[in-house]
XYZ file of N, CA and C in Angstrom:
651
model
N 74.074 195.103 -39.703
C 74.317 193.656 -39.829
C 75.786 193.461 -40.194
N 76.393 192.587 -39.461
C 77.825 192.345 -39.710
C 77.978 191.239 -40.716
N 78.645 191.493 -41.810
C 78.804 190.432 -42.824
C 79.768 189.342 -42.340
N 79.504 188.110 -42.801
C 80.428 187.007 -42.470
C 81.769 187.223 -43.156
N 82.813 186.826 -42.466
C 84.134 186.969 -43.110
C 84.262 185.994 -44.257
N 84.949 186.330 -45.238
C 85.114 185.423 -46.397
C 85.905 184.163 -45.993
N 85.484 183.073 -46.568
C 86.214 181.820 -46.296
C 87.606 181.885 -46.885
N 88.523 181.319 -46.140
C 89.886 181.319 -46.698
C 89.964 180.384 -47.901
N 90.734 180.697 -48.793
C 90.912 179.867 -50.001
C 91.507 178.515 -49.612
N 90.869 177.406 -50.074
C 91.360 176.060 -49.809
C 92.443 175.675 -50.809
N 93.490 175.188 -50.238
C 94.607 174.752 -51.086
C 94.350 173.315 -51.517
N 94.243 173.011 -52.783
C 93.988 171.626 -53.233
C 95.115 170.681 -52.798
N 94.689 169.508 -52.276
C 95.660 168.503 -51.839
C 96.167 167.666 -53.022
N 97.353 167.265 -52.869
C 97.940 166.399 -53.915
C 97.280 165.018 -53.867
N 96.979 164.399 -54.988
C 96.342 163.066 -54.992
C 97.211 162.034 -54.265
N 96.525 161.074 -53.540
C 97.241 160.041 -52.797
C 97.919 159.073 -53.763
N 99.133 158.746 -53.418
C 99.896 157.853 -54.280
C 99.377 156.417 -54.140
N 99.036 155.744 -55.263
C 98.551 154.377 -55.232
C 99.718 153.403 -54.999
N 99.453 152.424 -54.096
C 100.509 151.477 -53.719
C 100.408 150.138 -54.475
N 99.325 149.862 -55.216
C 99.211 148.637 -56.005
C 98.964 147.368 -55.206
N 98.414 147.484 -53.996
C 98.160 146.312 -53.162
C 97.091 145.422 -53.795
N 96.029 146.040 -54.311
C 94.954 145.273 -54.933
C 95.475 144.520 -56.156
N 96.294 145.187 -56.939
C 96.859 144.541 -58.122
C 97.722 143.349 -57.732
N 98.476 143.478 -56.648
C 99.319 142.388 -56.183
C 98.474 141.175 -55.793
N 97.374 141.410 -55.056
C 96.491 140.316 -54.671
C 95.842 139.665 -55.894
N 95.484 140.479 -56.873
C 94.897 139.926 -58.101
C 95.882 139.021 -58.832
N 97.134 139.442 -58.876
C 98.144 138.610 -59.532
C 98.346 137.289 -58.793
N 98.327 137.343 -57.464
C 98.480 136.112 -56.683
C 97.319 135.156 -56.949
N 96.090 135.696 -56.982
C 94.923 134.863 -57.257
C 95.005 134.262 -58.649
N 95.451 135.039 -59.620
C 95.578 134.532 -60.987
C 96.602 133.398 -61.068
N 97.715 133.562 -60.336
C 98.724 132.499 -60.329
C 98.158 131.218 -59.735
N 97.393 131.350 -58.644
C 96.785 130.166 -58.016
C 95.805 129.495 -58.966
N 94.978 130.302 -59.649
C 94.031 129.739 -60.605
C 94.750 129.056 -61.765
N 95.855 129.656 -62.208
C 96.612 129.066 -63.306
C 97.194 127.705 -62.898
N 97.751 127.641 -61.682
C 98.301 126.372 -61.197
C 97.201 125.324 -61.087
N 96.036 125.715 -60.580
C 94.925 124.777 -60.461
C 94.444 124.279 -61.809
N 94.386 125.165 -62.807
C 93.935 124.741 -64.140
C 94.944 123.788 -64.783
N 96.236 124.054 -64.594
C 97.252 123.152 -65.139
C 97.154 121.772 -64.491
N 96.951 121.746 -63.168
C 96.805 120.469 -62.469
C 95.577 119.711 -62.953
N 94.477 120.428 -63.199
C 93.256 119.782 -63.683
C 93.461 119.199 -65.080
N 94.160 119.947 -65.943
C 94.422 119.450 -67.298
C 95.301 118.206 -67.258
N 96.341 118.235 -66.414
C 97.229 117.081 -66.304
C 96.484 115.873 -65.749
N 95.618 116.099 -64.771
C 94.842 114.991 -64.209
C 93.918 114.384 -65.253
N 93.277 115.248 -66.047
C 92.396 114.748 -67.103
C 93.173 113.951 -68.140
N 94.351 114.468 -68.507
C 95.174 113.768 -69.493
C 95.617 112.407 -68.965
N 96.004 112.348 -67.685
C 96.417 111.081 -67.086
C 95.264 110.087 -67.048
N 94.065 110.580 -66.708
C 92.898 109.698 -66.659
C 92.569 109.142 -68.040
N 92.646 109.990 -69.055
C 92.371 109.535 -70.412
C 93.411 108.514 -70.872
N 94.682 108.759 -70.531
C 95.732 107.812 -70.918
C 95.535 106.469 -70.217
N 95.167 106.521 -68.932
C 94.944 105.272 -68.199
C 93.760 104.498 -68.774
N 92.694 105.232 -69.100
C 91.525 104.574 -69.686
C 91.869 103.952 -71.045
N 92.675 104.673 -71.840
C 93.078 104.127 -73.136
C 93.943 102.886 -72.997
N 94.884 102.919 -72.048
C 95.739 101.752 -71.834
C 94.927 100.558 -71.345
N 93.961 100.817 -70.465
C 93.126 99.725 -69.959
C 92.303 99.101 -71.086
N 91.743 99.961 -71.943
C 90.967 99.439 -73.070
C 91.864 98.647 -74.026
N 93.090 99.124 -74.227
C 94.029 98.421 -75.108
C 94.388 97.057 -74.532
N 94.627 96.992 -73.227
C 94.963 95.722 -72.592
C 93.779 94.759 -72.634
N 92.590 95.284 -72.441
C 91.406 94.419 -72.511
C 91.232 93.858 -73.920
N 91.537 94.667 -74.912
C 91.423 94.181 -76.291
C 92.439 93.069 -76.545
N 93.679 93.237 -76.062
C 94.685 92.197 -76.237
C 94.288 90.925 -75.488
N 93.710 91.101 -74.289
C 93.266 89.938 -73.523
C 92.176 89.174 -74.267
N 91.240 89.907 -74.849
C 90.153 89.264 -75.591
C 90.695 88.511 -76.801
N 91.670 89.106 -77.497
C 92.232 88.432 -78.662
C 93.036 87.197 -78.265
N 93.624 87.221 -77.065
C 94.391 86.067 -76.609
C 93.533 84.861 -76.306
N 92.228 85.068 -76.146
C 91.348 83.941 -75.849
C 91.269 82.932 -76.996
N 91.615 83.367 -78.211
C 91.541 82.428 -79.330
C 92.574 81.320 -79.195
N 93.648 81.555 -78.449
C 94.629 80.498 -78.218
C 94.000 79.362 -77.422
N 93.212 79.697 -76.394
C 92.545 78.665 -75.601
C 91.571 77.872 -76.459
N 90.866 78.554 -77.347
C 89.930 77.875 -78.231
C 90.656 76.895 -79.148
N 91.776 77.323 -79.719
C 92.549 76.444 -80.603
C 93.097 75.237 -79.859
N 93.539 75.447 -78.627
C 94.098 74.344 -77.845
C 93.024 73.317 -77.512
N 91.835 73.782 -77.155
C 90.754 72.841 -76.856
C 90.406 71.996 -78.077
N 90.424 72.618 -79.250
C 90.154 71.875 -80.479
C 91.254 70.842 -80.723
N 92.511 71.224 -80.470
C 93.629 70.299 -80.674
C 93.534 69.103 -79.731
N 93.056 69.307 -78.521
C 92.926 68.207 -77.563
C 91.742 67.308 -77.904
N 90.692 67.879 -78.480
C 89.498 67.082 -78.759
C 89.552 66.367 -80.100
N 90.093 67.036 -81.116
C 90.050 66.419 -82.443
C 91.291 66.702 -83.280
N 92.306 67.270 -82.673
C 93.477 67.649 -83.447
C 94.716 66.858 -83.080
N 95.859 67.528 -83.124
C 97.151 66.872 -82.955
C 97.357 66.304 -81.560
N 96.617 66.771 -80.569
C 96.817 66.312 -79.199
C 95.717 65.379 -78.714
N 94.919 64.849 -79.615
C 93.815 63.984 -79.206
C 94.301 62.604 -78.783
N 95.245 62.022 -79.504
C 95.706 60.675 -79.220
C 96.302 60.605 -77.823
N 95.925 59.588 -77.074
C 96.388 59.445 -75.698
C 97.903 59.386 -75.610
N 98.546 58.755 -76.610
C 99.999 58.629 -76.560
C 100.684 59.986 -76.608
N 100.052 60.948 -77.268
C 100.676 62.256 -77.397
C 100.695 63.017 -76.080
N 99.864 62.598 -75.126
C 99.860 63.290 -73.842
C 101.083 62.932 -73.015
N 101.803 61.878 -73.387
C 102.994 61.469 -72.644
C 104.275 61.762 -73.402
N 104.175 62.371 -74.582
C 105.351 62.728 -75.374
C 105.183 64.159 -75.872
N 106.243 64.933 -75.808
C 106.170 66.325 -76.253
C 105.893 66.403 -77.750
N 105.137 67.422 -78.142
C 104.810 67.646 -79.548
C 105.178 69.096 -79.873
N 106.421 69.377 -80.242
C 106.836 70.753 -80.520
C 106.001 71.432 -81.600
N 105.522 70.647 -82.578
C 104.735 71.250 -83.658
C 103.389 71.776 -83.172
N 102.956 71.344 -81.984
C 101.718 71.848 -81.388
C 102.007 72.689 -80.144
N 103.295 73.058 -79.969
C 103.716 73.848 -78.803
C 103.383 73.151 -77.482
N 103.470 71.810 -77.493
C 103.096 71.024 -76.315
C 104.314 70.337 -75.719
N 104.485 70.486 -74.402
C 105.551 69.809 -73.675
C 104.922 68.858 -72.667
N 105.351 67.588 -72.683
C 104.823 66.599 -71.754
C 105.415 66.750 -70.362
N 106.431 67.603 -70.221
C 107.077 67.853 -68.933
C 106.912 69.331 -68.591
N 106.713 69.620 -67.312
C 106.527 71.007 -66.875
C 107.719 71.861 -67.289
N 107.435 73.024 -67.838
C 108.484 73.930 -68.292
C 108.990 74.792 -67.150
N 110.259 75.143 -67.221
C 110.845 76.039 -66.224
C 110.221 77.425 -66.391
N 109.793 78.025 -65.279
C 109.099 79.311 -65.324
C 109.784 80.321 -64.408
N 109.426 81.594 -64.575
C 109.967 82.637 -63.704
C 109.157 82.719 -62.413
N 109.387 83.751 -61.608
C 108.713 83.877 -60.321
C 107.207 84.084 -60.472
N 106.773 84.614 -61.615
C 105.351 84.822 -61.873
C 104.682 83.593 -62.475
N 105.438 82.526 -62.688
C 104.863 81.311 -63.244
C 104.794 81.288 -64.758
N 105.442 82.242 -65.426
C 105.429 82.284 -66.893
C 106.605 81.460 -67.419
N 106.357 80.458 -68.265
C 107.465 79.662 -68.808
C 108.497 80.542 -69.507
N 109.763 80.244 -69.255
C 110.830 81.064 -69.829
C 110.844 81.002 -71.346
N 110.419 79.869 -71.909
C 110.394 79.763 -73.362
C 109.415 80.766 -73.964
N 108.399 81.135 -73.211
C 107.428 82.101 -73.714
C 107.974 83.522 -73.646
N 108.964 83.745 -72.806
C 109.578 85.069 -72.696
C 110.672 85.284 -73.740
N 111.102 84.201 -74.365
C 112.157 84.313 -75.369
C 111.622 84.992 -76.624
N 112.457 85.810 -77.235
C 112.074 86.494 -78.466
C 112.593 85.732 -79.684
N 112.163 86.148 -80.836
C 112.591 85.494 -82.062
C 111.559 84.498 -82.562
N 111.717 84.091 -83.802
C 110.761 83.176 -84.423
C 110.955 81.731 -83.985
N 112.119 81.409 -83.418
C 112.383 80.038 -82.958
C 112.803 80.077 -81.495
N 111.864 80.286 -80.576
C 112.216 80.348 -79.155
C 112.643 78.978 -78.641
N 113.419 78.982 -77.577
C 113.882 77.736 -76.988
C 113.950 77.884 -75.479
N 113.604 76.794 -74.776
C 113.655 76.791 -73.324
C 113.945 75.391 -72.834
N 113.792 75.189 -71.546
C 114.033 73.872 -70.960
C 112.880 73.519 -70.038
N 112.674 72.204 -69.845
C 111.678 71.768 -68.872
C 112.379 71.446 -67.555
N 111.607 71.045 -66.548
C 112.183 70.836 -65.225
C 113.122 69.635 -65.179
N 113.079 68.766 -66.185
C 114.010 67.639 -66.232
C 115.321 68.010 -66.909
N 115.418 69.247 -67.423
C 116.636 69.712 -68.072
C 116.672 69.495 -69.563
N 115.579 68.999 -70.150
C 115.530 68.750 -71.590
C 115.138 70.021 -72.332
N 115.809 70.286 -73.436
C 115.496 71.467 -74.243
C 114.153 71.294 -74.936
N 113.365 72.362 -74.911
C 112.058 72.342 -75.584
C 111.975 73.551 -76.497
N 111.719 73.314 -77.785
C 111.641 74.385 -78.785
C 110.339 74.264 -79.554
N 109.320 75.025 -79.195
C 108.049 74.972 -79.931
C 108.220 75.528 -81.336
N 107.553 74.899 -82.292
C 107.717 75.302 -83.688
C 106.428 75.790 -84.341
N 105.307 75.719 -83.641
C 104.053 76.193 -84.229
C 104.108 77.702 -84.436
N 103.550 78.151 -85.543
C 103.567 79.572 -85.864
C 102.686 80.356 -84.896
N 103.055 81.621 -84.674
C 102.240 82.485 -83.825
C 100.881 82.718 -84.472
N 99.877 82.891 -83.636
C 98.545 83.210 -84.145
C 98.477 84.683 -84.511
N 97.705 84.997 -85.543
C 97.549 86.386 -85.974
C 96.440 87.059 -85.183
N 96.659 88.329 -84.848
C 95.648 89.100 -84.147
C 94.710 89.792 -85.113
N 93.905 90.688 -84.564
C 92.945 91.407 -85.399
C 93.646 92.353 -86.370
N 94.814 92.844 -85.992
C 95.599 93.717 -86.868
C 96.987 93.122 -87.035
N 97.722 93.635 -88.017
C 99.019 93.050 -88.357
C 100.067 93.244 -87.269
N 99.870 94.201 -86.358
C 100.861 94.460 -85.311
C 100.585 93.676 -84.030
N 99.666 92.727 -84.064
C 99.330 91.918 -82.890
C 99.629 90.456 -83.199
N 100.424 89.831 -82.353
C 100.745 88.409 -82.493
C 100.450 87.690 -81.179
N 100.085 86.420 -81.302
C 99.701 85.617 -80.143
C 100.564 84.361 -80.130
N 101.338 84.186 -79.075
C 102.204 83.013 -78.930
C 101.787 82.255 -77.667
N 101.806 80.943 -77.729
C 101.379 80.157 -76.575
C 102.185 78.872 -76.471
N 102.217 78.307 -75.276
C 102.810 76.988 -75.043
C 101.909 76.235 -74.066
N 101.904 74.912 -74.200
C 101.130 74.045 -73.309
C 102.121 73.085 -72.644
N 102.066 72.962 -71.347
C 102.907 71.980 -70.679
C 102.081 71.167 -69.682
N 102.367 69.871 -69.669
C 101.728 68.982 -68.700
C 102.503 69.101 -67.393
N 101.812 69.301 -66.301
C 102.481 69.546 -65.027
C 102.986 68.238 -64.425
N 103.939 67.648 -65.134
C 104.615 66.430 -64.689
C 106.124 66.682 -64.679
N 106.826 66.004 -63.802
C 108.274 66.186 -63.716
C 109.028 65.259 -64.662
N 108.336 64.278 -65.217
C 108.973 63.345 -66.153
C 108.047 63.089 -67.326
N 108.639 62.701 -68.460
C 107.834 62.312 -69.613
C 107.320 60.895 -69.405
N 106.472 60.448 -70.306
C 105.916 59.109 -70.202
C 104.557 59.128 -69.542
N 104.105 57.962 -69.101
C 102.779 57.849 -68.506
C 102.702 58.675 -67.224
N 101.562 59.313 -67.031
C 101.368 60.145 -65.843
C 101.163 59.263 -64.622
N 101.881 59.564 -63.574
C 101.733 58.841 -62.306
C 101.532 59.846 -61.192
N 100.879 59.410 -60.132
C 100.569 60.324 -59.031
C 101.822 60.826 -58.335
N 102.934 60.122 -58.506
C 104.155 60.575 -57.846
C 104.897 61.645 -58.610
N 104.594 61.831 -59.888
C 105.351 62.790 -60.694
C 104.492 63.882 -61.319
N 103.168 63.789 -61.238
C 102.288 64.743 -61.907
C 101.309 65.379 -60.920
N 100.873 66.563 -61.275
C 99.793 67.226 -60.549
C 98.477 66.735 -61.125
N 97.570 66.306 -60.269
C 96.313 65.742 -60.730
C 95.140 66.580 -60.256
N 94.023 66.448 -60.973
C 92.770 67.092 -60.598
C 91.634 66.126 -60.906
N 90.486 66.239 -60.213
C 89.345 65.371 -60.520
C 88.926 65.514 -61.974
N 88.575 64.416 -62.602
C 88.125 64.456 -63.981
C 86.811 65.197 -64.085
N 86.658 65.954 -65.171
C 85.408 66.705 -65.356
C 84.230 65.794 -65.627
N 84.496 64.507 -66.019
C 83.409 63.593 -66.312
C 82.941 62.830 -65.075
N 83.637 63.031 -63.951
C 83.286 62.307 -62.743
C 82.071 62.950 -62.080
N 80.964 62.240 -61.972
C 79.746 62.752 -61.345
C 79.419 61.853 -60.159
N 79.535 62.364 -58.957
C 79.309 61.541 -57.770
C 77.846 61.497 -57.359
N 77.110 62.567 -57.659
C 75.690 62.598 -57.301
C 75.482 62.436 -55.810
N 74.449 61.654 -55.446
C 74.135 61.480 -54.038
C 75.170 60.681 -53.284
N 76.036 59.950 -54.002
C 77.048 59.150 -53.323
C 78.078 60.019 -52.612
N 78.120 61.315 -52.942
C 79.071 62.185 -52.263
C 78.728 62.348 -50.793
N 77.477 61.987 -50.409
C 77.067 62.084 -49.023
C 77.416 60.825 -48.228
N 77.886 59.777 -48.909
C 78.214 58.531 -48.241
C 79.558 58.635 -47.535
N 79.825 57.756 -46.571
C 81.157 57.715 -45.959
C 82.218 57.461 -47.011
N 83.428 57.855 -46.731
C 84.513 57.745 -47.714
C 84.736 56.316 -48.153
N 84.548 55.351 -47.239
C 84.790 53.953 -47.593
C 83.754 53.399 -48.554
N 82.585 54.051 -48.658
C 81.513 53.557 -49.511
C 81.367 54.353 -50.803
N 82.166 55.366 -50.979
C 82.062 56.175 -52.190
C 82.735 55.465 -53.356
N 82.265 55.709 -54.575
C 82.923 55.118 -55.751
C 84.289 55.738 -55.977
N 85.132 55.004 -56.663
C 86.484 55.498 -56.929
C 86.419 56.782 -57.755
N 87.220 57.751 -57.369
C 87.241 59.039 -58.055
C 88.300 59.016 -59.154
N 87.904 59.290 -60.385
C 88.864 59.338 -61.482
C 89.583 60.673 -61.476
N 90.849 60.647 -61.843
C 91.644 61.866 -61.860
C 92.334 62.004 -63.206
N 92.685 63.220 -63.528
C 93.335 63.507 -64.807
C 94.526 64.413 -64.558
N 95.581 64.285 -65.371
C 96.719 65.187 -65.236
C 96.313 66.617 -65.578
N 97.000 67.553 -64.981
C 96.695 68.975 -65.185
C 97.627 69.542 -66.250
N 97.062 70.283 -67.168
C 97.816 70.960 -68.216
C 97.766 72.463 -67.971
N 98.826 73.139 -68.381
C 98.915 74.588 -68.203
C 99.084 75.260 -69.564
N 98.203 76.184 -69.850
C 98.279 76.966 -71.084
C 98.755 78.376 -70.740
N 99.853 78.777 -71.348
C 100.410 80.115 -71.134
C 100.418 80.857 -72.468
N 99.896 82.071 -72.457
C 99.733 82.847 -73.697
C 100.410 84.201 -73.536
N 101.091 84.619 -74.578
C 101.679 85.959 -74.638
C 101.116 86.683 -75.851
N 100.476 87.818 -75.618
C 99.919 88.631 -76.700
C 100.760 89.896 -76.804
N 101.343 90.118 -77.968
C 102.187 91.289 -78.205
C 101.459 92.243 -79.142
N 101.363 93.508 -78.697
C 100.653 94.504 -79.489
C 101.557 95.642 -79.916
N 100.951 96.777 -80.223
C 101.690 97.951 -80.682
C 102.642 98.439 -79.593
N 103.756 99.022 -80.040
C 104.788 99.562 -79.152
C 105.287 98.509 -78.171
N 105.346 97.251 -78.632
C 105.876 96.122 -77.843
C 105.110 95.910 -76.543
N 103.846 96.313 -76.512
C 103.013 96.044 -75.346
C 102.710 94.558 -75.269
N 102.857 93.976 -74.084
C 102.645 92.544 -73.918
C 101.654 92.260 -72.800
N 100.791 91.297 -73.045
C 99.825 90.821 -72.055
C 99.999 89.310 -71.936
N 100.084 88.824 -70.710
C 100.255 87.394 -70.467
C 98.984 86.822 -69.844
N 98.558 85.677 -70.373
C 97.386 84.972 -69.865
C 97.797 83.546 -69.519
N 97.162 82.998 -68.502
C 97.501 81.632 -68.109
C 96.290 80.954 -67.493
N 96.117 79.685 -67.834
C 95.012 78.907 -67.284
C 95.439 77.452 -67.182
N 94.830 76.733 -66.247
C 95.080 75.308 -66.065
C 93.794 74.538 -66.372
N 93.949 73.348 -66.920
C 92.775 72.557 -67.269
C 93.153 71.090 -67.288
N 92.148 70.243 -67.255
C 92.362 68.801 -67.407
C 92.030 68.413 -68.838
N 92.396 67.220 -69.200
C 92.178 66.772 -70.580
C 90.687 66.752 -70.902
N 90.268 67.478 -71.955
C 88.831 67.475 -72.310
C 88.337 66.069 -72.608
N 87.131 65.773 -72.118
C 86.567 64.422 -72.331
C 85.968 64.321 -73.730
């Protein structure tokens, strides 16, 4: 029997040199994940800031509503109840019988003035300086300032040629509204008043409110 020849001795191979390709891809993925997490955090922070600002503005808007309440009381039973006062300015009640000059947004310039004694002009060129104190807000850093102006170009009695008019809230036509125009009862009209409110909060944040109304009956 012929014996098998001995196997030649195997020379061990040198280990393959690692090139780090997998590590490179892992680092790239980590960088992408890091960028995505930073973007998500920034988006969340922006959303929270926007929600906080919206809630803050809504709170200022709600507090500004007390100016409208005070004005309605003044027209019904206060300083502006007397009919004669509707044709003459009353600075102590922040009331101007002539339309005030306003900016492009319709906000009277006197309301944009700073200081405890603001001053502005109406459309006839007369200086108007309201003297009523600002209303206090829920906290000491919130103040509410307002002005009322009658939408007329001249002082004195309101006339259709110089004032903006609206149907009186007490006018009830009922079924007569279905009649021809010649048979309908005369429609009463009232001058239009404009209430402009500025609410100033923390960090000089300002909210402006404005509404138009006719003289309360």
